[in-house]
mmCIF file of C-alpha atoms in Angstrom:
data_model
loop_
_atom_site.group_PDB
_atom_site.id
_atom_site.type_symbol
_atom_site.label_atom_id
_atom_site.label_comp_id
_atom_site.label_asym_id
_atom_site.label_seq_id
_atom_site.Cartn_x
_atom_site.Cartn_y
_atom_site.Cartn_z
ATOM 1 C CA UNK A 1 -5.983 2.087 21.857
ATOM 2 C CA UNK A 2 -5.704 0.714 18.316
ATOM 3 C CA UNK A 3 -8.919 0.288 16.372
ATOM 4 C CA UNK A 4 -8.976 -2.264 13.597
ATOM 5 C CA UNK A 5 -12.244 -3.021 11.865
ATOM 6 C CA UNK A 6 -14.552 -3.541 14.857
ATOM 7 C CA UNK A 7 -17.988 -4.873 13.931
ATOM 8 C CA UNK A 8 -19.580 -1.449 13.915
ATOM 9 C CA UNK A 9 -17.051 -0.059 11.457
ATOM 10 C CA UNK A 10 -17.363 -1.542 8.005
ATOM 11 C CA UNK A 11 -14.129 -2.779 6.471
ATOM 12 C CA UNK A 12 -14.771 -0.790 3.316
ATOM 13 C CA UNK A 13 -15.144 2.464 5.230
ATOM 14 C CA UNK A 14 -11.749 1.994 6.800
ATOM 15 C CA UNK A 15 -10.100 1.056 3.509
ATOM 16 C CA UNK A 16 -11.654 3.948 1.587
ATOM 17 C CA UNK A 17 -10.020 6.325 3.997
ATOM 18 C CA UNK A 18 -6.646 4.786 3.281
ATOM 19 C CA UNK A 19 -7.665 3.689 -0.145
ATOM 20 C CA UNK A 20 -5.739 5.225 -2.553
ATOM 21 C CA UNK A 21 -4.477 7.047 0.286
ATOM 22 C CA UNK A 22 -5.284 7.598 3.897
ATOM 23 C CA UNK A 23 -6.438 6.033 7.141
ATOM 24 C CA UNK A 24 -9.493 6.794 9.119
ATOM 25 C CA UNK A 25 -10.432 6.145 12.718
ATOM 26 C CA UNK A 26 -13.824 5.657 14.357
ATOM 27 C CA UNK A 27 -15.769 8.826 14.945
ATOM 28 C CA UNK A 28 -16.060 8.124 18.645
ATOM 29 C CA UNK A 29 -12.298 7.972 18.958
ATOM 30 C CA UNK A 30 -11.978 11.283 17.111
ATOM 31 C CA UNK A 31 -14.326 12.971 19.545
ATOM 32 C CA UNK A 32 -12.601 11.545 22.595
ATOM 33 C CA UNK A 33 -9.023 12.126 21.438
ATOM 34 C CA UNK A 34 -9.306 15.074 19.082
ATOM 35 C CA UNK A 35 -6.105 16.586 20.409
ATOM 36 C CA UNK A 36 -3.971 13.480 19.961
ATOM 37 C CA UNK A 37 -1.667 13.406 16.971
ATOM 38 C CA UNK A 38 -2.210 10.226 15.006
ATOM 39 C CA UNK A 39 0.790 8.442 13.592
ATOM 40 C CA UNK A 40 0.826 6.704 10.216
ATOM 41 C CA UNK A 41 3.674 4.598 8.954
ATOM 42 C CA UNK A 42 4.158 4.244 5.199
ATOM 43 C CA UNK A 43 6.352 1.563 3.662
ATOM 44 C CA UNK A 44 6.765 1.577 -0.106
ATOM 45 C CA UNK A 45 8.634 -1.121 -1.945
ATOM 46 C CA UNK A 46 9.674 1.195 -4.782
ATOM 47 C CA UNK A 47 12.018 4.171 -4.766
ATOM 48 C CA UNK A 48 10.981 7.733 -4.023
ATOM 49 C CA UNK A 49 12.205 9.130 -7.343
ATOM 50 C CA UNK A 50 9.648 7.448 -9.612
ATOM 51 C CA UNK A 51 6.806 9.454 -11.126
ATOM 52 C CA UNK A 52 4.229 6.900 -10.023
ATOM 53 C CA UNK A 53 5.583 6.964 -6.488
ATOM 54 C CA UNK A 54 5.293 10.724 -6.260
ATOM 55 C CA UNK A 55 1.786 10.667 -7.722
ATOM 56 C CA UNK A 56 0.660 8.097 -5.169
ATOM 57 C CA UNK A 57 2.262 10.010 -2.333
ATOM 58 C CA UNK A 58 0.439 13.131 -3.477
ATOM 59 C CA UNK A 59 -2.865 11.227 -3.587
ATOM 60 C CA UNK A 60 -2.204 9.941 -0.088
ATOM 61 C CA UNK A 61 -1.670 13.431 1.316
ATOM 62 C CA UNK A 62 -4.675 14.746 -0.581
ATOM 63 C CA UNK A 63 -6.843 11.982 0.841
ATOM 64 C CA UNK A 64 -5.734 12.890 4.336
ATOM 65 C CA UNK A 65 -6.581 16.527 3.751
ATOM 66 C CA UNK A 66 -10.041 15.580 2.523
ATOM 67 C CA UNK A 67 -10.521 13.813 5.837
ATOM 68 C CA UNK A 68 -9.468 16.952 7.691
ATOM 69 C CA UNK A 69 -6.002 15.664 8.557
ATOM 70 C CA UNK A 70 -2.771 17.510 7.822
ATOM 71 C CA UNK A 71 0.698 16.066 8.130
ATOM 72 C CA UNK A 72 2.571 17.853 10.902
ATOM 73 C CA UNK A 73 -0.578 19.230 12.515
ATOM 74 C CA UNK A 74 -2.890 16.458 13.694
ATOM 75 C CA UNK A 75 -1.194 13.505 12.036
ATOM 76 C CA UNK A 76 2.418 12.480 11.696
ATOM 77 C CA UNK A 77 3.528 10.455 8.685
ATOM 78 C CA UNK A 78 6.710 8.389 8.736
ATOM 79 C CA UNK A 79 7.578 7.248 5.230
ATOM 80 C CA UNK A 80 10.203 4.726 4.167
ATOM 81 C CA UNK A 81 11.136 3.896 0.575
ATOM 82 C CA UNK A 82 12.534 0.432 -0.025
ATOM 83 C CA UNK A 83 13.788 1.038 -3.581
ATOM 84 C CA UNK A 84 13.252 -2.689 -4.303
ATOM 85 C CA UNK A 85 16.000 -3.614 -1.824
ATOM 86 C CA UNK A 86 14.931 -6.585 0.272
ATOM 87 C CA UNK A 87 17.311 -5.823 3.148
ATOM 88 C CA UNK A 88 16.206 -2.194 3.313
ATOM 89 C CA UNK A 89 12.530 -3.142 3.233
ATOM 90 C CA UNK A 90 13.052 -5.530 6.140
ATOM 91 C CA UNK A 91 14.977 -2.878 8.091
ATOM 92 C CA UNK A 92 12.402 -0.166 7.433
ATOM 93 C CA UNK A 93 9.550 -2.488 8.417
ATOM 94 C CA UNK A 94 11.167 -3.011 11.810
ATOM 95 C CA UNK A 95 11.789 0.738 12.163
ATOM 96 C CA UNK A 96 8.169 1.651 11.464
ATOM 97 C CA UNK A 97 6.786 -0.961 13.835
ATOM 98 C CA UNK A 98 9.121 0.303 16.564
ATOM 99 C CA UNK A 99 7.553 3.763 16.200
ATOM 100 C CA UNK A 100 4.220 2.292 17.391
ATOM 101 C CA UNK A 101 2.042 3.890 14.687
ATOM 102 C CA UNK A 102 -1.742 3.748 14.727
ATOM 103 C CA UNK A 103 -1.757 2.167 11.281
ATOM 104 C CA UNK A 104 0.732 1.340 8.533
ATOM 105 C CA UNK A 105 0.098 1.769 4.809
ATOM 106 C CA UNK A 106 2.154 -0.707 2.771
ATOM 107 C CA UNK A 107 2.619 -0.654 -1.008
ATOM 108 C CA UNK A 108 3.687 -3.926 -2.578
ATOM 109 C CA UNK A 109 3.933 -7.572 -1.556
ATOM 110 C CA UNK A 110 7.415 -7.404 -0.045
ATOM 111 C CA UNK A 111 6.638 -4.519 2.349
ATOM 112 C CA UNK A 112 3.470 -6.222 3.599
ATOM 113 C CA UNK A 113 5.214 -9.556 4.119
ATOM 114 C CA UNK A 114 8.097 -7.940 6.028
ATOM 115 C CA UNK A 115 5.683 -5.947 8.172
ATOM 116 C CA UNK A 116 3.736 -9.065 9.067
ATOM 117 C CA UNK A 117 6.984 -10.638 10.165
ATOM 118 C CA UNK A 118 7.577 -7.639 12.412
ATOM 119 C CA UNK A 119 4.092 -7.263 13.927
ATOM 120 C CA UNK A 120 0.799 -9.070 14.299
ATOM 121 C CA UNK A 121 -0.907 -6.264 16.189
ATOM 122 C CA UNK A 122 -0.365 -2.983 14.324
ATOM 123 C CA UNK A 123 -3.095 -2.549 11.659
ATOM 124 C CA UNK A 124 -1.720 -2.781 8.111
ATOM 125 C CA UNK A 125 -3.584 -1.563 5.041
ATOM 126 C CA UNK A 126 -1.991 -2.658 1.772
ATOM 127 C CA UNK A 127 -2.179 -1.558 -1.851
ATOM 128 C CA UNK A 128 -0.562 -2.821 -5.084
ATOM 129 C CA UNK A 129 -0.498 -6.401 -3.794
ATOM 130 C CA UNK A 130 -0.674 -9.461 -6.032
ATOM 131 C CA UNK A 131 -2.716 -12.385 -4.728
ATOM 132 C CA UNK A 132 -2.841 -11.621 -0.989
ATOM 133 C CA UNK A 133 -4.410 -15.031 -0.308
ATOM 134 C CA UNK A 134 -1.791 -17.044 -2.183
ATOM 135 C CA UNK A 135 0.933 -14.949 -0.586
ATOM 136 C CA UNK A 136 -0.367 -15.754 2.889
ATOM 137 C CA UNK A 137 -1.052 -12.108 3.678
ATOM 138 C CA UNK A 138 -4.749 -12.688 4.406
ATOM 139 C CA UNK A 139 -6.863 -15.763 5.090
ATOM 140 C CA UNK A 140 -9.418 -14.960 2.402
ATOM 141 C CA UNK A 141 -10.704 -11.995 0.421
ATOM 142 C CA UNK A 142 -13.994 -11.833 2.327
ATOM 143 C CA UNK A 143 -12.505 -12.504 5.783
ATOM 144 C CA UNK A 144 -8.877 -11.327 5.779
ATOM 145 C CA UNK A 145 -8.318 -12.099 9.452
ATOM 146 C CA UNK A 146 -5.186 -11.015 11.317
ATOM 147 C CA UNK A 147 -4.048 -7.401 11.203
ATOM 148 C CA UNK A 148 -3.825 -6.808 7.444
ATOM 149 C CA UNK A 149 -6.392 -5.860 4.824
ATOM 150 C CA UNK A 150 -6.418 -3.760 1.676
ATOM 151 C CA UNK A 151 -6.523 -3.797 -2.105
ATOM 152 C CA UNK A 152 -5.450 -6.419 -4.632
ATOM 153 C CA UNK A 153 -3.676 -5.216 -7.755
ATOM 154 C CA UNK A 154 -6.423 -6.884 -9.769
ATOM 155 C CA UNK A 155 -9.099 -9.475 -9.092
ATOM 156 C CA UNK A 156 -8.601 -13.145 -9.891
ATOM 157 C CA UNK A 157 -11.437 -13.068 -12.412
ATOM 158 C CA UNK A 158 -9.346 -10.841 -14.678
ATOM 159 C CA UNK A 159 -6.849 -13.642 -15.247
ATOM 160 C CA UNK A 160 -9.624 -15.681 -16.826
ATOM 161 C CA UNK A 161 -10.400 -12.742 -19.111
ATOM 162 C CA UNK A 162 -6.824 -12.742 -20.386
ATOM 163 C CA UNK A 163 -7.245 -16.214 -21.863
ATOM 164 C CA UNK A 164 -10.687 -15.367 -23.164
ATOM 165 C CA UNK A 165 -9.203 -12.342 -24.901
ATOM 166 C CA UNK A 166 -6.465 -14.506 -26.389
ATOM 167 C CA UNK A 167 -9.115 -16.857 -27.768
ATOM 168 C CA UNK A 168 -10.984 -13.932 -29.309
ATOM 169 C CA UNK A 169 -7.860 -12.545 -30.934
ATOM 170 C CA UNK A 170 -6.684 -15.930 -32.207
ATOM 171 C CA UNK A 171 -9.705 -18.275 -32.473
ATOM 172 C CA UNK A 172 -7.549 -21.093 -33.839
ATOM 173 C CA UNK A 173 -5.598 -21.359 -30.581
ATOM 174 C CA UNK A 174 -6.446 -24.623 -28.822
ATOM 175 C CA UNK A 175 -3.640 -24.884 -26.286
ATOM 176 C CA UNK A 176 -2.340 -22.242 -23.890
ATOM 177 C CA UNK A 177 0.687 -22.529 -21.624
ATOM 178 C CA UNK A 178 1.037 -20.613 -18.378
ATOM 179 C CA UNK A 179 4.616 -19.820 -17.388
ATOM 180 C CA UNK A 180 5.075 -19.094 -13.692
ATOM 181 C CA UNK A 181 7.526 -19.643 -10.873
ATOM 182 C CA UNK A 182 5.951 -22.208 -8.550
ATOM 183 C CA UNK A 183 8.283 -21.165 -5.720
ATOM 184 C CA UNK A 184 6.670 -17.721 -5.578
ATOM 185 C CA UNK A 185 3.543 -17.765 -3.446
ATOM 186 C CA UNK A 186 2.017 -14.698 -5.095
ATOM 187 C CA UNK A 187 -0.112 -15.879 -7.987
ATOM 188 C CA UNK A 188 -1.268 -19.220 -6.594
ATOM 189 C CA UNK A 189 -4.861 -18.052 -6.293
ATOM 190 C CA UNK A 190 -4.824 -16.509 -9.757
ATOM 191 C CA UNK A 191 -3.433 -19.641 -11.333
ATOM 192 C CA UNK A 192 -6.022 -21.801 -9.570
ATOM 193 C CA UNK A 193 -8.729 -19.528 -10.948
ATOM 194 C CA UNK A 194 -7.405 -20.002 -14.486
ATOM 195 C CA UNK A 195 -7.446 -23.786 -14.067
ATOM 196 C CA UNK A 196 -10.934 -23.877 -12.586
ATOM 197 C CA UNK A 197 -12.669 -21.302 -14.720
ATOM 198 C CA UNK A 198 -10.880 -21.280 -18.060
ATOM 199 C CA UNK A 199 -9.228 -24.622 -18.674
ATOM 200 C CA UNK A 200 -12.215 -26.234 -20.331
ATOM 201 C CA UNK A 201 -13.617 -23.181 -22.071
ATOM 202 C CA UNK A 202 -10.835 -21.262 -23.731
ATOM 203 C CA UNK A 203 -8.232 -23.890 -24.393
ATOM 204 C CA UNK A 204 -6.091 -26.496 -22.737
ATOM 205 C CA UNK A 205 -3.482 -25.886 -20.078
ATOM 206 C CA UNK A 206 -0.252 -27.793 -20.526
ATOM 207 C CA UNK A 207 0.448 -30.447 -17.860
ATOM 208 C CA UNK A 208 2.654 -29.145 -15.091
ATOM 209 C CA UNK A 209 1.990 -25.459 -15.800
#
């Protein structure tokens, strides 16, 4: 049975276990199925040879160990590295879903989006994602809905701070342009936040930005 944020398990508790790193399951399930090897899928949009990638992978394994889980003993980890290749990410997403894992950890917008195309039942916890609401990954930040939840790369409120910082550095600035690709869903929520919260206070947004 797959557990995904039932009412008695706070969303934050689940995420913290995967948060930076690993997944956790309800204590009752642990007691009942202590001898069952859990399976975690990991889909990373970047390549495996980067220093950041290796550091994150190390943090993931360390987080599991802190929870009393060891890869190859009571948990099995299947990792796929997309190396920024869209076709490979799509292929690996399908592969991981076919393995029927208990949960999938996804790093980056593309891996999460491909996984959601492949499954609407396997729990997905994401990290390093830009604007999950604007991207259509979750319904809202407070109520993600569906089978995906996780961490944003940064909160929308920070985008407002960028313009405020610009105004502090260059007080004479009265107009600010925002350059973005309107065909890319990621960033819609951030841009809306800039319009709503900063347009009148820190400068003027150019029409059509």
